[in-house]
GROMACS .gro file of C-alpha atoms in nm:
model
  130
    1UNK     CA    1  -2.541   0.503  -0.770
    2UNK     CA    2  -2.241   0.298  -0.659
    3UNK     CA    3  -1.880   0.410  -0.678
    4UNK     CA    4  -1.584   0.186  -0.608
    5UNK     CA    5  -1.240   0.327  -0.547
    6UNK     CA    6  -1.017   0.085  -0.734
    7UNK     CA    7  -0.684   0.262  -0.797
    8UNK     CA    8  -0.473   0.506  -0.599
    9UNK     CA    9  -0.175   0.654  -0.790
   10UNK     CA   10   0.146   0.685  -0.589
   11UNK     CA   11   0.439   0.907  -0.683
   12UNK     CA   12   0.767   0.711  -0.673
   13UNK     CA   13   1.119   0.800  -0.785
   14UNK     CA   14   1.228   0.451  -0.898
   15UNK     CA   15   0.963   0.221  -1.047
   16UNK     CA   16   1.171  -0.097  -1.025
   17UNK     CA   17   1.267  -0.033  -0.662
   18UNK     CA   18   0.901   0.033  -0.579
   19UNK     CA   19   0.794  -0.294  -0.745
   20UNK     CA   20   1.042  -0.488  -0.531
   21UNK     CA   21   0.922  -0.318  -0.212
   22UNK     CA   22   0.552  -0.368  -0.278
   23UNK     CA   23   0.578  -0.727  -0.403
   24UNK     CA   24   0.859  -0.870  -0.190
   25UNK     CA   25   0.820  -0.670   0.131
   26UNK     CA   26   0.443  -0.612   0.140
   27UNK     CA   27   0.326  -0.914  -0.059
   28UNK     CA   28   0.120  -0.718  -0.314
   29UNK     CA   29   0.036  -0.887  -0.644
   30UNK     CA   30   0.175  -0.724  -0.957
   31UNK     CA   31  -0.128  -0.706  -1.188
   32UNK     CA   32   0.009  -0.485  -1.464
   33UNK     CA   33   0.353  -0.376  -1.582
   34UNK     CA   34   0.334  -0.240  -1.936
   35UNK     CA   35   0.508   0.014  -2.154
   36UNK     CA   36   0.234   0.117  -2.400
   37UNK     CA   37   0.439   0.398  -2.557
   38UNK     CA   38   0.790   0.539  -2.560
   39UNK     CA   39   0.866   0.681  -2.214
   40UNK     CA   40   0.542   0.554  -2.062
   41UNK     CA   41   0.528   0.277  -1.803
   42UNK     CA   42   0.219   0.172  -1.610
   43UNK     CA   43   0.241  -0.053  -1.304
   44UNK     CA   44  -0.053  -0.167  -1.093
   45UNK     CA   45  -0.029  -0.375  -0.775
   46UNK     CA   46  -0.297  -0.503  -0.537
   47UNK     CA   47  -0.271  -0.581  -0.166
   48UNK     CA   48  -0.382  -0.934  -0.073
   49UNK     CA   49  -0.761  -0.939  -0.029
   50UNK     CA   50  -0.812  -0.583  -0.148
   51UNK     CA   51  -1.050  -0.446  -0.408
   52UNK     CA   52  -0.834  -0.136  -0.446
   53UNK     CA   53  -0.492  -0.126  -0.610
   54UNK     CA   54  -0.203   0.118  -0.617
   55UNK     CA   55  -0.043   0.238  -0.938
   56UNK     CA   56   0.277   0.412  -1.034
   57UNK     CA   57   0.490   0.458  -1.339
   58UNK     CA   58   0.642   0.710  -1.574
   59UNK     CA   59   0.542   0.940  -1.856
   60UNK     CA   60   0.185   1.020  -1.742
   61UNK     CA   61   0.066   1.325  -1.548
   62UNK     CA   62  -0.111   1.103  -1.294
   63UNK     CA   63   0.233   0.981  -1.177
   64UNK     CA   64   0.388   1.329  -1.176
   65UNK     CA   65   0.353   1.408  -0.807
   66UNK     CA   66   0.643   1.456  -0.569
   67UNK     CA   67   0.778   1.111  -0.470
   68UNK     CA   68   0.683   1.037  -0.111
   69UNK     CA   69   0.399   1.291  -0.096
   70UNK     CA   70   0.114   1.042  -0.039
   71UNK     CA   71   0.024   1.022   0.327
   72UNK     CA   72  -0.176   0.790   0.548
   73UNK     CA   73  -0.305   0.525   0.309
   74UNK     CA   74  -0.478   0.268   0.531
   75UNK     CA   75  -0.428  -0.106   0.496
   76UNK     CA   76  -0.693  -0.272   0.712
   77UNK     CA   77  -0.586  -0.600   0.874
   78UNK     CA   78  -0.767  -0.844   1.098
   79UNK     CA   79  -0.480  -0.888   1.346
   80UNK     CA   80  -0.244  -0.591   1.365
   81UNK     CA   81   0.014  -0.766   1.584
   82UNK     CA   82   0.044  -1.058   1.341
   83UNK     CA   83   0.051  -0.829   1.035
   84UNK     CA   84   0.313  -0.606   1.194
   85UNK     CA   85   0.532  -0.904   1.287
   86UNK     CA   86   0.505  -1.046   0.936
   87UNK     CA   87   0.603  -0.717   0.773
   88UNK     CA   88   0.894  -0.667   1.014
   89UNK     CA   89   1.006  -1.021   0.924
   90UNK     CA   90   1.007  -0.912   0.559
   91UNK     CA   91   1.228  -0.613   0.638
   92UNK     CA   92   0.965  -0.336   0.666
   93UNK     CA   93   1.025  -0.076   0.939
   94UNK     CA   94   0.683  -0.070   1.105
   95UNK     CA   95   0.619   0.159   1.399
   96UNK     CA   96   0.475   0.053   1.732
   97UNK     CA   97   0.108  -0.038   1.758
   98UNK     CA   98  -0.097   0.253   1.889
   99UNK     CA   99  -0.442   0.222   2.043
  100UNK     CA  100  -0.662   0.504   1.913
  101UNK     CA  101  -0.958   0.401   2.129
  102UNK     CA  102  -1.297   0.272   2.025
  103UNK     CA  103  -1.147  -0.059   1.916
  104UNK     CA  104  -0.912   0.097   1.657
  105UNK     CA  105  -0.538   0.028   1.654
  106UNK     CA  106  -0.274   0.141   1.409
  107UNK     CA  107   0.093   0.109   1.318
  108UNK     CA  108   0.264   0.313   1.049
  109UNK     CA  109   0.535   0.255   0.792
  110UNK     CA  110   0.658   0.409   0.467
  111UNK     CA  111   0.776   0.293   0.127
  112UNK     CA  112   1.133   0.374   0.012
  113UNK     CA  113   1.021   0.718  -0.114
  114UNK     CA  114   0.838   0.810   0.206
  115UNK     CA  115   0.478   0.750   0.097
  116UNK     CA  116   0.319   0.662   0.431
  117UNK     CA  117   0.081   0.384   0.523
  118UNK     CA  118  -0.113   0.290   0.832
  119UNK     CA  119  -0.192  -0.068   0.924
  120UNK     CA  120  -0.532  -0.046   1.086
  121UNK     CA  121  -0.723  -0.296   1.297
  122UNK     CA  122  -1.085  -0.237   1.388
  123UNK     CA  123  -1.226  -0.460   1.662
  124UNK     CA  124  -1.564  -0.501   1.491
  125UNK     CA  125  -1.405  -0.628   1.165
  126UNK     CA  126  -1.295  -0.976   1.269
  127UNK     CA  127  -1.371  -1.322   1.137
  128UNK     CA  128  -1.660  -1.322   0.889
  129UNK     CA  129  -1.701  -0.944   0.935
  130UNK     CA  130  -1.350  -0.893   0.795
   0.00000   0.00000   0.00000
């Protein structure tokens, strides 16, 4: 049996502000932005190169969490220094690169609500292995 994680719901306080952050600051692609019923909005965005998307919106229990309560979602990059510099250039407040040992490095940041992310570089996932 195979299972593929393809969507992670994020609680946000302002859907439009979140769309701007994820598309303009992080470079995610907006795949879906629909209002299928009164009071319901569904937004889905995908990081470049990812098979997993994030989703947020209004009017559904899945989006009912406390804004900013998601912690430590990992965005794996090939070159953490280059990715960090690019995000800082787009106005994202990214923390310093930390070396966790074993070829793993990380740098953290948060969305406007405080949902936290970790850029992660793994030494063995470079080139064709990335």
